[in-house]
Amino acid sequence: MQEFFKYVFTETVLNLLRYFTIAGIMFYLFYKLLTHKVTKNKIQPTKFAQKKDFFREILHSAMSTFILAGMAILAFTPWIKPHTFIYTNLNDYPIWWIPVSVGLALVVHDTYFYWMHRTLHHPKLFNITHLLHHKSTNPSPWTAYSFHALEAVAEGAVVLVLVFVMPMHPLSLALFNVAALIINVYGHLGYEIMPKGFRKSFLFEILNSSTYHNVHHAKFKGNYSLYFRVWDRVMGTEHPDYVKVYDAIQERRFGSAPEK
């Protein structure tokens, strides 16, 4: 039991440090240090979040961080852990399973997130849950965890899904959480930083960009996925303006539109 309480403390502190470090660094770089150098990268160039928006986002993100940590902790309770695929001995599986499990976790998470996100956009749920997140119509790095408490529970429940569907070492879960947050912060960055070649590569057809999720915040519909364009394209929910908006930003940044 002492080991469990130690894990509770460690997980909570790490979640807070992870959020404030990753979101804080990206906020400082793009909203303070490099602001005048990345004006062409601004996705919504005529609209800027205010200090009150940042404070609201940080407050709700901090509260969400505790809930997200709690969901992860729940998976390690004596009542749940024995029924999961969590393993603590690295030798139980090949070491290569660590990166593979992280990659698979991101795929599972994207599927989970897409359907959870679409559910929260249902008219009967949106106003009491997801509307808080959408108050950030022009998101910033601080928006990443700015959730209503009920949404934070739904967001964090993906950890329970993961440990019940595949073997996960605590290291895998930690790496997954770091990767998920970095991508989440990029999605809410408010600036597009993908290189010019990304538009013409096959990756553009698969991966989300910061513009992809920014369009969702601006339009309140479409582009429900987190990491990949796959589910939106399969289900016909990708916003029709996405490519047009991305190309306009690319032309502003690089001086020429992509070849059709």
Coordinates of C-alpha atoms in Angstrom, one line a residue:
M1 CA 0.0 0.0 0.0
Q2 CA 2.9 2.3 0.7
E3 CA 4.2 1.8 -2.8
F4 CA 0.7 2.6 -4.2
F5 CA 0.5 5.9 -2.3
K6 CA 4.0 6.7 -3.5
Y7 CA 2.8 6.1 -7.0
V8 CA -0.2 8.4 -6.5
F9 CA 2.0 11.3 -5.3
T10 CA 4.6 10.7 -8.1
E11 CA 1.9 10.5 -10.9
T12 CA 0.2 13.7 -9.7
V13 CA 3.4 15.7 -9.6
L14 CA 4.6 14.4 -12.9
N15 CA 1.3 15.2 -14.6
L16 CA 1.5 18.8 -13.4
L17 CA 5.2 19.2 -14.3
R18 CA 4.6 17.7 -17.7
Y19 CA 1.7 20.0 -18.5
F20 CA 3.3 23.2 -17.3
T21 CA 6.7 22.4 -18.8
I22 CA 5.6 21.4 -22.3
A23 CA 2.8 23.9 -22.6
G24 CA 4.8 26.6 -20.9
I25 CA 7.8 26.2 -23.2
M26 CA 5.7 26.3 -26.3
F27 CA 3.7 29.3 -25.0
Y28 CA 6.9 31.2 -24.2
L29 CA 8.5 30.5 -27.6
F30 CA 5.5 31.4 -29.8
Y31 CA 3.6 33.9 -27.7
K32 CA 6.6 35.8 -26.2
L33 CA 10.1 35.1 -27.6
L34 CA 9.4 34.5 -31.3
T35 CA 6.1 36.3 -31.7
H36 CA 7.3 38.8 -34.3
K37 CA 9.2 36.2 -36.2
V38 CA 6.3 33.7 -36.6
T39 CA 3.5 36.1 -37.6
K40 CA 3.2 34.3 -41.0
N41 CA 2.6 31.0 -39.1
K42 CA -0.4 32.3 -37.2
I43 CA -3.4 30.2 -38.2
Q44 CA -6.0 32.8 -37.3
P45 CA -3.9 36.0 -38.0
T46 CA -6.6 38.5 -37.2
K47 CA -7.6 36.9 -33.9
F48 CA -5.6 36.7 -30.6
A49 CA -6.5 35.1 -27.3
Q50 CA -6.4 37.5 -24.3
K51 CA -4.8 37.2 -20.8
K52 CA -8.2 36.2 -19.4
D53 CA -8.3 33.3 -21.8
F54 CA -4.9 32.1 -20.8
F55 CA -5.8 32.3 -17.1
R56 CA -9.1 30.4 -17.7
E57 CA -7.2 27.7 -19.7
I58 CA -4.5 27.3 -17.1
L59 CA -7.0 27.0 -14.3
H60 CA -9.1 24.4 -15.9
S61 CA -6.0 22.6 -17.3
A62 CA -4.6 22.4 -13.8
M63 CA -7.8 20.9 -12.4
S64 CA -8.0 18.5 -15.4
T65 CA -4.4 17.4 -14.7
F66 CA -5.5 16.1 -11.3
I67 CA -8.4 14.2 -12.8
L68 CA -6.2 12.7 -15.6
A69 CA -3.7 11.6 -13.0
G70 CA -6.5 10.1 -11.0
M71 CA -7.7 8.0 -13.9
A72 CA -4.1 6.7 -14.4
I73 CA -3.8 6.0 -10.7
L74 CA -7.1 4.1 -10.8
A75 CA -5.6 1.6 -13.2
F76 CA -3.0 0.8 -10.6
T77 CA -5.3 0.3 -7.7
P78 CA -5.3 -3.2 -6.1
W79 CA -8.9 -3.7 -7.3
I80 CA -8.2 -3.1 -11.0
K81 CA -4.5 -3.7 -11.7
P82 CA -4.7 -7.5 -11.3
H83 CA -7.3 -7.7 -14.0
T84 CA -5.3 -5.6 -16.5
F85 CA -2.3 -6.3 -18.8
I86 CA 0.0 -4.0 -16.8
Y87 CA 3.4 -5.5 -16.1
T88 CA 6.2 -4.1 -14.1
N89 CA 9.1 -6.4 -14.9
L90 CA 10.7 -5.3 -18.1
N91 CA 11.9 -8.8 -18.9
D92 CA 8.3 -10.0 -19.2
Y93 CA 8.2 -8.7 -22.8
P94 CA 11.0 -7.9 -25.3
I95 CA 12.4 -4.4 -24.9
W96 CA 11.2 -3.5 -28.4
W97 CA 7.7 -3.9 -27.2
I98 CA 8.0 -0.6 -25.3
P99 CA 8.1 1.7 -28.4
V100 CA 5.7 -0.6 -30.2
S101 CA 3.2 -0.5 -27.4
V102 CA 3.5 3.3 -27.3
G103 CA 2.8 3.5 -31.1
L104 CA -0.2 1.2 -30.8
A105 CA -1.5 3.1 -27.8
L106 CA -1.5 6.3 -29.9
V107 CA -3.6 4.4 -32.6
V108 CA -6.0 3.1 -30.0
H109 CA -6.2 6.6 -28.4
D110 CA -7.0 8.2 -31.8
T111 CA -9.9 5.9 -32.3
Y112 CA -11.1 6.3 -28.7
F113 CA -10.8 10.1 -29.0
Y114 CA -12.6 10.4 -32.3
W115 CA -15.7 8.7 -31.0
M116 CA -15.6 10.2 -27.5
H117 CA -15.1 13.7 -29.1
R118 CA -18.0 13.2 -31.5
T119 CA -20.2 12.1 -28.6
L120 CA -19.3 15.2 -26.6
H121 CA -20.5 17.3 -29.6
H122 CA -24.0 15.9 -29.3
P123 CA -26.4 18.7 -28.6
K124 CA -27.5 17.2 -25.3
L125 CA -23.9 16.9 -24.0
F126 CA -22.0 19.8 -25.6
N127 CA -23.2 22.7 -23.5
I128 CA -22.6 20.8 -20.2
T129 CA -19.2 19.4 -21.1
H130 CA -17.3 20.3 -24.2
L131 CA -18.4 24.0 -24.5
L132 CA -15.8 24.9 -21.9
H133 CA -13.0 23.7 -24.1
H134 CA -14.5 25.5 -27.1
K135 CA -14.4 28.8 -25.3
S136 CA -10.9 28.8 -26.8
T137 CA -12.0 29.6 -30.3
N138 CA -8.4 30.5 -31.1
P139 CA -6.5 28.0 -28.9
S140 CA -3.1 28.4 -27.3
P141 CA -0.7 25.7 -25.8
W142 CA -2.5 26.3 -22.5
T143 CA -5.8 25.0 -24.1
A144 CA -4.5 21.4 -24.2
Y145 CA -6.1 20.3 -20.9
S146 CA -8.7 23.0 -20.6
F147 CA -11.6 20.6 -20.0
H148 CA -14.8 20.4 -17.9
A149 CA -14.4 17.9 -15.1
L150 CA -16.7 15.4 -16.9
E151 CA -14.7 15.7 -20.1
A152 CA -11.5 15.2 -18.2
V153 CA -12.8 12.0 -16.8
A154 CA -13.8 10.9 -20.4
E155 CA -10.4 12.0 -21.7
G156 CA -8.5 10.1 -19.0
A157 CA -10.5 6.9 -19.3
V158 CA -8.4 6.0 -22.3
V159 CA -5.7 4.8 -19.9
L160 CA -8.1 2.2 -18.6
V161 CA -8.9 1.1 -22.1
L162 CA -5.2 0.7 -23.0
V163 CA -4.3 -1.4 -20.0
F164 CA -7.2 -3.7 -20.7
V165 CA -6.4 -4.3 -24.4
M166 CA -2.6 -4.6 -24.5
P167 CA 0.4 -5.2 -22.2
M168 CA 1.6 -1.9 -20.9
H169 CA 4.6 -1.2 -18.7
P170 CA 4.6 2.0 -16.6
L171 CA 7.4 3.3 -18.8
S172 CA 5.2 2.8 -21.9
L173 CA 2.3 4.6 -20.2
A174 CA 4.7 7.5 -19.2
L175 CA 6.1 7.8 -22.8
F176 CA 2.5 7.6 -24.2
N177 CA 1.4 10.4 -21.9
V178 CA 4.4 12.6 -22.9
A179 CA 3.9 11.9 -26.7
A180 CA 0.1 12.6 -26.4
L181 CA 0.6 15.9 -24.6
I182 CA 3.2 17.1 -27.0
I183 CA 0.9 16.4 -30.0
N184 CA -2.0 17.9 -28.1
V185 CA -0.1 21.1 -27.4
Y186 CA 1.0 21.3 -31.1
G187 CA -2.6 20.8 -32.1
H188 CA -3.6 23.8 -29.9
L189 CA -0.5 25.8 -30.7
G190 CA -2.2 28.5 -32.8
Y191 CA 0.7 28.5 -35.2
E192 CA 1.5 26.1 -38.1
I193 CA 5.1 24.8 -38.0
M194 CA 5.0 21.9 -40.4
P195 CA 7.8 22.1 -43.0
K196 CA 7.0 23.0 -46.6
G197 CA 7.5 19.4 -47.9
F198 CA 4.9 18.0 -45.6
R199 CA 2.1 19.3 -47.9
K200 CA 3.2 17.1 -50.8
S201 CA 4.1 14.1 -48.8
F202 CA 1.9 11.1 -48.2
L203 CA 2.1 12.0 -44.5
F204 CA -0.2 15.0 -45.2
E205 CA -2.9 12.5 -46.1
I206 CA -2.6 10.7 -42.8
L207 CA -1.4 13.0 -40.1
N208 CA -3.2 15.9 -38.5
S209 CA -1.6 19.3 -38.3
S210 CA -2.0 22.2 -35.9
T211 CA -4.2 23.8 -38.6
Y212 CA -6.4 20.7 -38.6
H213 CA -7.5 21.0 -35.0
N214 CA -7.5 24.8 -35.2
V215 CA -10.2 24.6 -37.8
H216 CA -12.2 22.5 -35.4
H217 CA -12.0 25.2 -32.8
A218 CA -12.8 27.9 -35.2
K219 CA -15.8 26.1 -36.9
F220 CA -17.0 24.0 -33.9
K221 CA -17.6 21.0 -36.2
G222 CA -15.6 18.5 -38.2
N223 CA -12.0 17.4 -37.7
Y224 CA -12.8 15.3 -34.6
S225 CA -9.7 13.1 -34.6
L226 CA -6.6 13.7 -32.6
Y227 CA -3.5 12.3 -34.4
F228 CA -4.7 11.0 -37.8
R229 CA -7.1 12.1 -40.5
V230 CA -8.2 8.5 -41.0
W231 CA -11.4 8.4 -39.0
D232 CA -12.6 11.8 -40.2
R233 CA -12.1 10.8 -43.8
V234 CA -13.7 7.4 -43.4
M235 CA -16.7 8.9 -41.6
G236 CA -17.0 11.9 -43.8
T237 CA -16.5 14.4 -41.0
E238 CA -13.3 16.2 -42.2
H239 CA -14.1 19.9 -42.5
P240 CA -14.2 20.9 -46.2
D241 CA -12.2 24.1 -45.5
Y242 CA -9.2 22.3 -44.0
V243 CA -7.0 21.9 -47.0
K244 CA -7.9 25.4 -48.3
V245 CA -7.0 26.9 -44.9
Y246 CA -3.7 24.9 -44.7
D247 CA -2.8 26.0 -48.3
A248 CA -3.4 29.6 -47.5
I249 CA -1.1 29.5 -44.5
Q250 CA 1.5 27.7 -46.6
E251 CA 1.3 30.3 -49.3
R252 CA 1.7 33.1 -46.6
R253 CA 4.7 31.3 -45.1
F254 CA 6.5 30.2 -48.2
G255 CA 5.3 32.5 -50.9
S256 CA 3.7 30.0 -53.2
A257 CA 0.7 27.7 -53.2
P258 CA 1.2 24.0 -53.5
E259 CA 0.9 22.4 -56.9
K260 CA -2.4 20.8 -57.5

